Coordinates of C-alpha atoms and ligand atoms in Angstrom, one line a residue:
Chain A
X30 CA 0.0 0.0 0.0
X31 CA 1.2 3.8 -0.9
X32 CA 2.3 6.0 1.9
X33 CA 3.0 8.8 -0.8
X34 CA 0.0 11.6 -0.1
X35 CA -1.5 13.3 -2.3
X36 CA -1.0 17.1 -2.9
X37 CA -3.2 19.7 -3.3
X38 CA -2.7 23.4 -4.0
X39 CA -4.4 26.1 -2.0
X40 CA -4.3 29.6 -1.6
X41 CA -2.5 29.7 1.5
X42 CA 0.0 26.9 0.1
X43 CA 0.7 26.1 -3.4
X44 CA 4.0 25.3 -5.4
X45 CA 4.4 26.1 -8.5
X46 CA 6.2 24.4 -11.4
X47 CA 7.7 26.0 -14.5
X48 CA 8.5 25.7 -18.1
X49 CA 12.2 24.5 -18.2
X50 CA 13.3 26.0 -21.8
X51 CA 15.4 24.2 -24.6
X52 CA 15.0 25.4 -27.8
X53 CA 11.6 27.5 -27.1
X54 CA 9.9 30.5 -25.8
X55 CA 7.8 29.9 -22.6
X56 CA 5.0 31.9 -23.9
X57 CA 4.1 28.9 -26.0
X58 CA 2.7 27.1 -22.9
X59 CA 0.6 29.9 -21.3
X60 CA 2.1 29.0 -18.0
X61 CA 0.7 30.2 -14.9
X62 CA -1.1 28.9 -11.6
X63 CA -4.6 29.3 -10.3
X64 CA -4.0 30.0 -6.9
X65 CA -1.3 32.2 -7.8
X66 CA -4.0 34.2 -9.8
X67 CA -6.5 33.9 -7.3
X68 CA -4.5 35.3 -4.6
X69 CA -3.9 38.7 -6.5
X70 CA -7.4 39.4 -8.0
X71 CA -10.3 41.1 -7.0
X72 CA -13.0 39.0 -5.5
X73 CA -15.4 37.0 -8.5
X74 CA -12.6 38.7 -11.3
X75 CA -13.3 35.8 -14.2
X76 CA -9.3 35.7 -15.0
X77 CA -8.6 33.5 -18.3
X78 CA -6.0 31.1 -17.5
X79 CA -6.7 28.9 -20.6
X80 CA -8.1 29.7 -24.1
X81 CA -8.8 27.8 -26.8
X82 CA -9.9 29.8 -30.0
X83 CA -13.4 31.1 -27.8
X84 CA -13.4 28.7 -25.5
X85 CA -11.9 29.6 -22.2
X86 CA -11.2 28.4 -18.4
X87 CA -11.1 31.4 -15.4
X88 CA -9.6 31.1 -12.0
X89 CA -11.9 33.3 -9.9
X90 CA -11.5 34.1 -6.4
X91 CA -14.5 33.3 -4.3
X92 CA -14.5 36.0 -1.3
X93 CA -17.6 37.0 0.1
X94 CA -20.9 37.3 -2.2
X95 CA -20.4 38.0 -6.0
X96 CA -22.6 39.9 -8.6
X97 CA -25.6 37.9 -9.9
X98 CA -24.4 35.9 -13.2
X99 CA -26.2 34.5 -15.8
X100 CA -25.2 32.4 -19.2
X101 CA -27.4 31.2 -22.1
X102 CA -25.4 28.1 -22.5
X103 CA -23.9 25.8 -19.4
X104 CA -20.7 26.6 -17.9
X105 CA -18.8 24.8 -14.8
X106 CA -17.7 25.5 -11.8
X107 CA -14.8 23.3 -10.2
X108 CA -14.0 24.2 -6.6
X109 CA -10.1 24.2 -5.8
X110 CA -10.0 25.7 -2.4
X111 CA -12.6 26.7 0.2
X112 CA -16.1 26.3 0.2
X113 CA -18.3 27.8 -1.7
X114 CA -22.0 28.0 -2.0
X115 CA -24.3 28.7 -5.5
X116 CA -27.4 29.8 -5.6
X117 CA -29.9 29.9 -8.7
X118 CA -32.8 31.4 -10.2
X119 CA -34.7 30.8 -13.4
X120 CA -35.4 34.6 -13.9
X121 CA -38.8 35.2 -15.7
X122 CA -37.3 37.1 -18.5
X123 CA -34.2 35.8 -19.8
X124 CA -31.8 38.3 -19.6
X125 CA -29.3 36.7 -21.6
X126 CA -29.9 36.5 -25.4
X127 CA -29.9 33.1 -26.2
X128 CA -27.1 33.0 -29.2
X129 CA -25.0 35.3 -26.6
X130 CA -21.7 33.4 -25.5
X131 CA -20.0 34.0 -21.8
X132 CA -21.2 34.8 -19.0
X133 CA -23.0 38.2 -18.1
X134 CA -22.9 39.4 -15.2
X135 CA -25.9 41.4 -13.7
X136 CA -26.8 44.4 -11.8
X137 CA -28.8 42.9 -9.7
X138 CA -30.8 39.6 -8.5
X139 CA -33.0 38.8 -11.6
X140 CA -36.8 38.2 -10.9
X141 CA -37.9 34.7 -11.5
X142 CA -37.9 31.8 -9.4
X143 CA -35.6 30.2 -7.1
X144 CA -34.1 26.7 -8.2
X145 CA -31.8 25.6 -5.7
X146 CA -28.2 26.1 -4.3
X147 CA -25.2 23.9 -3.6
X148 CA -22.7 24.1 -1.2
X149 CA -19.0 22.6 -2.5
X150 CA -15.5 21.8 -1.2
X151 CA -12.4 21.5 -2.5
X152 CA -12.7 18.6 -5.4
X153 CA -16.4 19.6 -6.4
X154 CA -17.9 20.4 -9.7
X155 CA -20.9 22.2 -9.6
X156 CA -23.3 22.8 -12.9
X157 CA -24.0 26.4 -14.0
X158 CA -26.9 25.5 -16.0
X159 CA -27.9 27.2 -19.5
X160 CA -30.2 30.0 -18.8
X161 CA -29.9 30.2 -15.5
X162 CA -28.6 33.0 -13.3
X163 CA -26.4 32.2 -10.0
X164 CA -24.9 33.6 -7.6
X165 CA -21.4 32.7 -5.3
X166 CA -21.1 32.8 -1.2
X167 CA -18.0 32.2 0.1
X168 CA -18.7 33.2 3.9
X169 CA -15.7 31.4 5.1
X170 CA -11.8 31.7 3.9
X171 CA -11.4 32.8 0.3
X172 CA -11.6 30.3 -2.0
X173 CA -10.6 29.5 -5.0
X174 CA -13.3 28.5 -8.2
X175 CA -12.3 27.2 -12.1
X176 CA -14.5 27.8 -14.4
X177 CA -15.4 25.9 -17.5
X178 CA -17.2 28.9 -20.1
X179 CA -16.8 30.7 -23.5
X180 CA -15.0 34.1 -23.8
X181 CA -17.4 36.2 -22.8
X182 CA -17.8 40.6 -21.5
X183 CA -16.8 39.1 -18.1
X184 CA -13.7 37.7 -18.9
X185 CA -10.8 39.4 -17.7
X186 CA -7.4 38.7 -19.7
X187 CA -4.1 39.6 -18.1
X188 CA -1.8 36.9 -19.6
X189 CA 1.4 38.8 -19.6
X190 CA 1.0 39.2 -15.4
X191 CA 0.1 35.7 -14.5
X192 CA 2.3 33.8 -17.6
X193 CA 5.6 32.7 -17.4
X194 CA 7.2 35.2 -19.7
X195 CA 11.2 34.5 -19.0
X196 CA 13.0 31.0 -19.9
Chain B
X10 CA 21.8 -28.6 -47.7
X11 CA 19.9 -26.0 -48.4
X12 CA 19.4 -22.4 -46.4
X13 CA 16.3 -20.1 -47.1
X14 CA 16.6 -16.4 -46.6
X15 CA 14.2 -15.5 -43.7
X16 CA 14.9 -11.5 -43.1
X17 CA 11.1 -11.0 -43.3
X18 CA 10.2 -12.8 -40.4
X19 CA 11.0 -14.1 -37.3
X20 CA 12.3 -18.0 -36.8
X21 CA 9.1 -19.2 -35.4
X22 CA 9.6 -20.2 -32.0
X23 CA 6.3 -21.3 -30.8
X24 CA 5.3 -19.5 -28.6
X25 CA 1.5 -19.4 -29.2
X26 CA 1.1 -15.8 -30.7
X27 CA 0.0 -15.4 -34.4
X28 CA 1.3 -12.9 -37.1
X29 CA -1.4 -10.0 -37.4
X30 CA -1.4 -8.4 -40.6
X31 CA -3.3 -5.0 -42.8
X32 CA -2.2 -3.7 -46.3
X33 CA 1.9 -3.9 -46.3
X34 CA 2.2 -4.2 -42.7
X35 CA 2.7 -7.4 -40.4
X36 CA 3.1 -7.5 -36.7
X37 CA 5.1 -10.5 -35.1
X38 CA 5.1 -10.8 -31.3
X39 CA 8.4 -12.8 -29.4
X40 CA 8.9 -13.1 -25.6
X41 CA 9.8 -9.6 -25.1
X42 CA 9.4 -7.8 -28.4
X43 CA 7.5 -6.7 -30.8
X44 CA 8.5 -6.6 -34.2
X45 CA 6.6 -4.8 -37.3
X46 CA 7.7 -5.5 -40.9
X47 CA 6.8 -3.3 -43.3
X48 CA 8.2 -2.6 -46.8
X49 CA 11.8 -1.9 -46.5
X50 CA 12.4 -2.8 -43.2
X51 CA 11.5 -3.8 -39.7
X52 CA 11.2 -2.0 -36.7
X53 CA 11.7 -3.2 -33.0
X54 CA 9.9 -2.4 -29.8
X55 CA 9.5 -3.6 -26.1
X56 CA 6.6 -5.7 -26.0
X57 CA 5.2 -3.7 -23.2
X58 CA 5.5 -0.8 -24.4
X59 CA 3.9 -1.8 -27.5
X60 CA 0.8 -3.3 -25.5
X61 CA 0.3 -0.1 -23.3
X62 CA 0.6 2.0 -26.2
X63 CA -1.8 0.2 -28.6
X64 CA -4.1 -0.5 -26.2
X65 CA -4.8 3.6 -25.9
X66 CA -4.3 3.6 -29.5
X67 CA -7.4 1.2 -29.9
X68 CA -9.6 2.4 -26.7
X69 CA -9.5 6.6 -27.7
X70 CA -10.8 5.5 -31.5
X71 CA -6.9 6.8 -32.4
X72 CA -7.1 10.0 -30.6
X73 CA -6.7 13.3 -32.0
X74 CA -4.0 14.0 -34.3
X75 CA -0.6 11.9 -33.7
X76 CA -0.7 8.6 -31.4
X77 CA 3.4 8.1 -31.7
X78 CA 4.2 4.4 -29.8
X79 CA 7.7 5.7 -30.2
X80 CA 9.8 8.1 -32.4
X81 CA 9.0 5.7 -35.5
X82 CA 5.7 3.9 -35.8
X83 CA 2.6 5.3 -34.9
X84 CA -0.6 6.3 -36.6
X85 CA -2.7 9.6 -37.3
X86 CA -6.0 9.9 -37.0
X87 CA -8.0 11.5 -39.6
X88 CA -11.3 10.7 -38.5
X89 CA -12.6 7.7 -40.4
X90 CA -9.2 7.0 -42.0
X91 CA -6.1 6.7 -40.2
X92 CA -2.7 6.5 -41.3
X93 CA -0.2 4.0 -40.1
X94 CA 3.7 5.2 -40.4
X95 CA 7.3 4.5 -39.9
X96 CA 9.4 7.2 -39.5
X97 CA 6.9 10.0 -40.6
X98 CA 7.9 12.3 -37.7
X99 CA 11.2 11.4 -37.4
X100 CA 14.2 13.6 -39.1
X101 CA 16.3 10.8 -39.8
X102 CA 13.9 8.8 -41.9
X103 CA 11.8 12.0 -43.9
X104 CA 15.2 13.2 -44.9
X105 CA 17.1 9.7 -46.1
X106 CA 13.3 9.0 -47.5
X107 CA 12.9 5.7 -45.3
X108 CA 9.8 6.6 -44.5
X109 CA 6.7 4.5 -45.0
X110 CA 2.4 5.7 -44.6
X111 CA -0.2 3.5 -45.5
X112 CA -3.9 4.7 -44.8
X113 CA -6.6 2.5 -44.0
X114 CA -10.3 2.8 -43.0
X115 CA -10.7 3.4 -38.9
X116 CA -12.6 0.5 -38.3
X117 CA -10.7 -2.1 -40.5
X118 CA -7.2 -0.7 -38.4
X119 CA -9.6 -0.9 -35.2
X120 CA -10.3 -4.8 -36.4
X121 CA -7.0 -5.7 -36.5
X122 CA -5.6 -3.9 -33.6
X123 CA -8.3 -5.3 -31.3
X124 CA -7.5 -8.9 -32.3
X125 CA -3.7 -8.4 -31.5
X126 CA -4.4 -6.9 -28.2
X127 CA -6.8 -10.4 -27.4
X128 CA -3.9 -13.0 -29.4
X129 CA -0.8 -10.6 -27.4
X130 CA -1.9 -9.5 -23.7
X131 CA -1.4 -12.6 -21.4
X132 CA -3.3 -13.5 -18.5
X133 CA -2.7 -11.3 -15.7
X134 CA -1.2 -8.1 -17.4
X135 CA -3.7 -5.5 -17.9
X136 CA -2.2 -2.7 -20.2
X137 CA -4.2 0.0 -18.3
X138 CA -2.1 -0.3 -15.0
X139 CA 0.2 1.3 -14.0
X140 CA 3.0 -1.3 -13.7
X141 CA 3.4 -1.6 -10.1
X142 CA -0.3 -2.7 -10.1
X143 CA -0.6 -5.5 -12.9
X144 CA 1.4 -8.9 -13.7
X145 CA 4.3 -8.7 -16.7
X146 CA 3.6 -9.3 -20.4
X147 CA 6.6 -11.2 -21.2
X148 CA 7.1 -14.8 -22.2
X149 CA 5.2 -17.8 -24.1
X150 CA 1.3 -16.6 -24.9
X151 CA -0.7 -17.8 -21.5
X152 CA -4.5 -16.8 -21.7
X153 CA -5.5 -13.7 -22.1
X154 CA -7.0 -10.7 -20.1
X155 CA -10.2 -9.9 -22.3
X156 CA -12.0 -7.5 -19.7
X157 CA -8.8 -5.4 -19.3
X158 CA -8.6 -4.4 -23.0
X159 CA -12.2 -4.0 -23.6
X160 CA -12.9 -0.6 -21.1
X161 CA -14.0 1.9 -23.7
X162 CA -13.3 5.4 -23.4
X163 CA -16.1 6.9 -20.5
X164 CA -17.8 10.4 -22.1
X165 CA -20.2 12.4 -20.2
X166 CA -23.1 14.4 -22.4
X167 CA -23.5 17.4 -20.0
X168 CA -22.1 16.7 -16.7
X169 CA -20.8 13.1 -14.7
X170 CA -23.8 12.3 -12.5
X171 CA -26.7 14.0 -13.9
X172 CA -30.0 12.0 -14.5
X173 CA -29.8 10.1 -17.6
X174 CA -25.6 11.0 -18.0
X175 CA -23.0 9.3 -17.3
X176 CA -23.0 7.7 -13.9
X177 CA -20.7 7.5 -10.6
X178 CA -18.0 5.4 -9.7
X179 CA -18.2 3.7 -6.3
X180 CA -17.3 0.5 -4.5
X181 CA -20.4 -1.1 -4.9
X182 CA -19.6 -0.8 -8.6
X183 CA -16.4 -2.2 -9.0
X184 CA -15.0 1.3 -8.6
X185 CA -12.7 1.6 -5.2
X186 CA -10.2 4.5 -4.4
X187 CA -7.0 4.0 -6.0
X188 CA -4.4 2.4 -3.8
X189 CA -2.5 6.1 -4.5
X190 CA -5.6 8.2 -3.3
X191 CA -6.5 6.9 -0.3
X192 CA -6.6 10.0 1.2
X193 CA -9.1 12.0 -1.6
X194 CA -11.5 13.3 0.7
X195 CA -14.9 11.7 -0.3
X196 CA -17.3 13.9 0.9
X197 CA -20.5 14.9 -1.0
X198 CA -21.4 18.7 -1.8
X199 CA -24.7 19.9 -0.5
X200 CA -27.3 19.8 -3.6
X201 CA -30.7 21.0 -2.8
X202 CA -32.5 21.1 -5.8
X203 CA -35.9 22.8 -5.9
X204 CA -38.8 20.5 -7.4
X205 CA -38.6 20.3 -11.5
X206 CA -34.8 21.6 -11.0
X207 CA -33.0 18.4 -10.3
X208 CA -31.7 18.5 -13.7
X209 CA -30.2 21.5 -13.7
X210 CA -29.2 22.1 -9.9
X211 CA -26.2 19.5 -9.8
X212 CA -22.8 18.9 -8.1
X213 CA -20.4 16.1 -7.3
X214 CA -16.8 15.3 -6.1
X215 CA -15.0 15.2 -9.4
X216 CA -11.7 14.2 -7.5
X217 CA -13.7 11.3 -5.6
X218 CA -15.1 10.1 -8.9
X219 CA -11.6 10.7 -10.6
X220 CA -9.5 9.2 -8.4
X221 CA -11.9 5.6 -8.7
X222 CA -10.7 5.4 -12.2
X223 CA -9.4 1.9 -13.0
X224 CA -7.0 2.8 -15.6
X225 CA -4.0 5.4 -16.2
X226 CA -3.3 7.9 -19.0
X227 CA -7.1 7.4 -20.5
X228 CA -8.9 10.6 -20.3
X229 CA -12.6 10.6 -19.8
X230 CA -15.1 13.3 -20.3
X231 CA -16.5 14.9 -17.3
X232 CA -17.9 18.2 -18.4
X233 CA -19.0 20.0 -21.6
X234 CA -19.6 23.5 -22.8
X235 CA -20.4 22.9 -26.3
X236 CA -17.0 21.9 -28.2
X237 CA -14.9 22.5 -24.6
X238 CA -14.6 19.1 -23.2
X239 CA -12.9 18.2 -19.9
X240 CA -11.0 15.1 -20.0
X241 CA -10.1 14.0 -16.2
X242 CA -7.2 11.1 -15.7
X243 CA -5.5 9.4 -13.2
X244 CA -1.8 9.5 -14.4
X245 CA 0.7 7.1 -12.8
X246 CA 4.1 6.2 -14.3
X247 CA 4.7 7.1 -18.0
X248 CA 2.6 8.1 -20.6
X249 CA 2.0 5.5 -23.1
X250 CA 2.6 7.0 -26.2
X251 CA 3.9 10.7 -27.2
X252 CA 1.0 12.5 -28.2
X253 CA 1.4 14.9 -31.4
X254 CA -2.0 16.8 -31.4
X255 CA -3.5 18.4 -34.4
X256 CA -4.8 21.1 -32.3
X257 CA -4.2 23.0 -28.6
X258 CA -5.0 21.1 -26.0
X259 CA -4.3 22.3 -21.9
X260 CA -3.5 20.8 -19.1
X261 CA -4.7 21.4 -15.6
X262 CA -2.7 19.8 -13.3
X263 CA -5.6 19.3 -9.9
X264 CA -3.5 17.0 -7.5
X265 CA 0.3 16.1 -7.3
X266 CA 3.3 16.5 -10.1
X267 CA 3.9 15.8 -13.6
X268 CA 7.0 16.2 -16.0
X269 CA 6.6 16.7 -19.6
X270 CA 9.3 16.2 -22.4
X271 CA 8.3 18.2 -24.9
X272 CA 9.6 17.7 -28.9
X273 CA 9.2 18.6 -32.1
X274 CA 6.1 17.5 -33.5
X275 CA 7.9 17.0 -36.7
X276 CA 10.5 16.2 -36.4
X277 CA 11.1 15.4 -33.0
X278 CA 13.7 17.8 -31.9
X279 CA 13.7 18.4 -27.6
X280 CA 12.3 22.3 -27.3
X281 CA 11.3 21.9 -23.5
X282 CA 10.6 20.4 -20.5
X283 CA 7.4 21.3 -18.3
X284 CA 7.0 21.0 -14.7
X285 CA 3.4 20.8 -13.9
X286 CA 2.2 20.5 -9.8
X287 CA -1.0 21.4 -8.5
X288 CA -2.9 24.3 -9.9
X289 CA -0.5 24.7 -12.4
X290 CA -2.5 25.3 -16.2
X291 CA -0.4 25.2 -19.1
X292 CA -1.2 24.8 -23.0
X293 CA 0.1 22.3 -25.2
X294 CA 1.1 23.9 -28.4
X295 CA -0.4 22.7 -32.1
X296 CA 3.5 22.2 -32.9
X297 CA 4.8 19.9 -30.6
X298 CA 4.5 16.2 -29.2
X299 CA 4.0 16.0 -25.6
X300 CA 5.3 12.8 -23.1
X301 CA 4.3 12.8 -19.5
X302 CA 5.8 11.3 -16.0
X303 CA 4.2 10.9 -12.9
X304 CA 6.1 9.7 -10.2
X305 CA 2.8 9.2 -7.8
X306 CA -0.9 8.5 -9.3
X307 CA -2.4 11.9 -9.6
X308 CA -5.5 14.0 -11.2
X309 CA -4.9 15.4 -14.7
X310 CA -7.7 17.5 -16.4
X311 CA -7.0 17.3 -19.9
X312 CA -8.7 20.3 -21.9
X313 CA -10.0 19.7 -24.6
X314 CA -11.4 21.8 -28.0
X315 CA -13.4 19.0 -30.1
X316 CA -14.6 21.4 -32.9
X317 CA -13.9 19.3 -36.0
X318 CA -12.6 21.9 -38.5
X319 CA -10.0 22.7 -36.2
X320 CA -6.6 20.3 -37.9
X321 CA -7.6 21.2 -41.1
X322 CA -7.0 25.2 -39.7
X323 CA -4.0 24.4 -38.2
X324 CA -2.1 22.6 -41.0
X325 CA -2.7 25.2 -42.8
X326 CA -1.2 27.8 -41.1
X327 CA -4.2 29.9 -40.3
X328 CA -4.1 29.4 -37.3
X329 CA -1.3 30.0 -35.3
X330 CA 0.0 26.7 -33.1
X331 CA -0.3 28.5 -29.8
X332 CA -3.4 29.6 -28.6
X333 CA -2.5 33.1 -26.9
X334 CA -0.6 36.0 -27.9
X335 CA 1.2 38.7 -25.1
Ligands
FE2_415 FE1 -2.2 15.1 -25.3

């Protein structure tokens, strides 16, 4: 039987690796760390850590309550630190167009009715269903959220601060 | 006395395996190699190594782009034909034209590959494992290990766990923790779905279900946003095969450490190494061929973009082979 444990990142404690050049520029590999990112951005700032063509993933720092989101297609939410609750509502007028990509963030709680929350920890992966609008609470320690979504007015993109620039 | 010239084959020992054969090529298996004849030459690889990599070759439906089983043989997948090679992506053989491609239909290589795996993987060696957790494939042929090579690749519509998708892994279904993640907290999130919302209010422990996979280095959709697929894996040892894709694809590194030797995708040069531990994201470049270690069993999400125009835009050059500029 293994002795080895497993290792997880976390805000508070994370290592990070590096792209060990040979005949290359580290800027090919978009290197960077979630918890890095989370621990220098603004609570709820969607910060693309990977993109591919207009699909994209965001490390977001889940402090306190965030704006009301909403999404006309599904997105999801992986929880790498903390715990984090998400709340839902199917708002009676979609305030999303439904060809719109990305999430959209609100400027306030939509009307409509409530569908739900979820509470996860570290290792869960919540649904952020199409059509829906939601909401994160992180009451405890700041956590640390990935999200699965399409480019999208939220999206934040900073890649020369959180990349690995230098071989 | 009379001696006939046998450099197309191997002196048949009998060992119990049979020759397995499609268009020019023929595949001979020994008690610790395998050998593959094409014409104009031979070429030589561990039997092991051969297994492990063939058997991801034949459970992924060939993969996207480049499945190299070393820096000669291998095959490419253009989706419902696949090319087999020697020496395609290797400098050496393109440039003293020793190369050889044959193309065949998917599901007549499929055919052929599946019946070597069932002739060539012994009793007790599954070529999922990782090694410390499986018999050896050497020696005479000895049974065979039929339920190992027939997993197929697990793909979730929406979401793992959602009503009607695909569902969880758990003792009760054959699924236990690894032996490596005994320690993967297996708590449940709190889901309290309103009435008429249970399908759309949903969460699970992805690690949990993750680190009950069976198998290493086979990536298995949990999550989609239309095209964006996440591929989770449970990585132990060495990567099978070095993958060439024929598109970006990232890696988010959730638990633990992985190296990557990164080459050429042409020609196989070294252009870098990548040290990936936990929380680390970095993408794999349209350009190159990627080869993974990981000294303990640990969670790789393995990004995907499945939009099917995507090689054609690549070869071409209009798009670039990295996926952001800065
Ligand atoms: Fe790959």
């Amino acid at each position: 039987m293994s002795t080895q444990k497993t290792y997880f990142g976390s805000l508070e404690k994370y290592q990070k690796g590096a792209v060990e050049v040979l005949a290359d520029d580290p800027k090919n590999y978009a290197f960077s760390n979630i918890f890095e990112v989370a621990s220098t951005s603004k609570p709820y700032e969607k910060v693309a850590v990977g993109k591919n063509l207009k699909y994209v993933i965001e490390a977001l720092r889940a402090e306190g309550t965030s704006p009301w989101f909403a999404c006309a297609h599904d997105e999801a939410a992986l929880c790498m630190d903390g715990e984090i609750e998400v709340h839902y509502v199917k708002p009676d007028q979609a305030p999303v167009a439904a060809n719109k990509e990305g999430t959209v963030k609100l400027s306030a709680e939509p009307k409509g009715t409530k569908m739900g929350w979820v509470k996860i920890r570290r290792g869960h992966q919540a649904l952020l269903p199409a059509g829906a609008a939601y909401q994160f609470r992180a009451a405890g320690k700041p956590g640390v959220l990935l999200v699965q979504t399409i480019l999208g007015d939220a999206t934040v993109e900073k890649w020369a601060e959180i990349c690995q620039t230098k071989a | 006395m009379s001696t006939v010239a046998n450099q197309q084959g191997l002196t048949d020992k009998g060992l119990g395996y049979k020759a397995h054969s499609i268009g020019g090529f023929r595949f001979e298996r020994d008690e610790y190699f395998a050998h593959i004849f094409y014409p104009g030459g031979r070429h030589i690889m561990p039997v092991d190594a051969f297994l492990r990599a063939l058997m991801r070759d034949v459970a992924w439906g060939f993969f996207y782009g480049t499945v190299n089983f070393d820096n000669v043989f291998g095959t490419v997948n253009h989706y419902g034909t696949v090319e087999m090679f020697i020496g395609l992506f290797n400098e050496a053989y393109r440039s003293t034209n020793r190369h050889h491609v044959e193309t065949f239909e998917s599901k007549d290589l499929k055919k052929v590959f599946e019946q070597m795996l069932q002739d060539w993987v012994n009793e007790g060696f599954d070529p999922f494992a990782a090694p410390d957790e499986t018999g050896a494939p050497f020696g005479a042929k000895k049974g065979n290990n039929t339920k190992a090579i027939q997993r197929q690749r697990m793909v979730a519509d929406r979401m793992v766990g959602l009503p009607g998708d695909l569902g969880y892994r758990t003792d009760q279904n054959g699924y236990p923790l690894n032996r490596q993640f005994q320690d993967i907290p297996t708590d449940q999130p709190e889901v309290h779905a309103e009435p008429g919302f249970e399908k759309d209010v949903h969460a699970y422990n992805f690690f949990n279900y993750v680190a009950r996979s069976d198998v290493t280095w086979n990536p298995s959709v949990v999550s989609c946003v239309k095209d964006s697929q996440f591929c989770a894996t449970t990585e132990e040892h060495i990567l099978p095969i070095t993958h060439g894709n024929d598109r970006v694809e990232w890696f988010i590194q959730a638990t633990d450490e992985i190296i990557w030797d990164i080459d050429d995708r042409a020609t196989g040069k070294p252009r870098a190494k990548v040290v990936m531990k936990a929380g680390d994201v970095a993408a794999m470049p349209a350009d190159i061929r990627h080869r993974g270690y990981s000294p303990k069993r640990s969670i790789l999400i393995v990004w995907e973009n499945n939009d099917g125009t995507l090689p054609q835009k690549y070869a071409s050059g209009q798009l670039k082979p990295y996926p952001v500029e800065f």
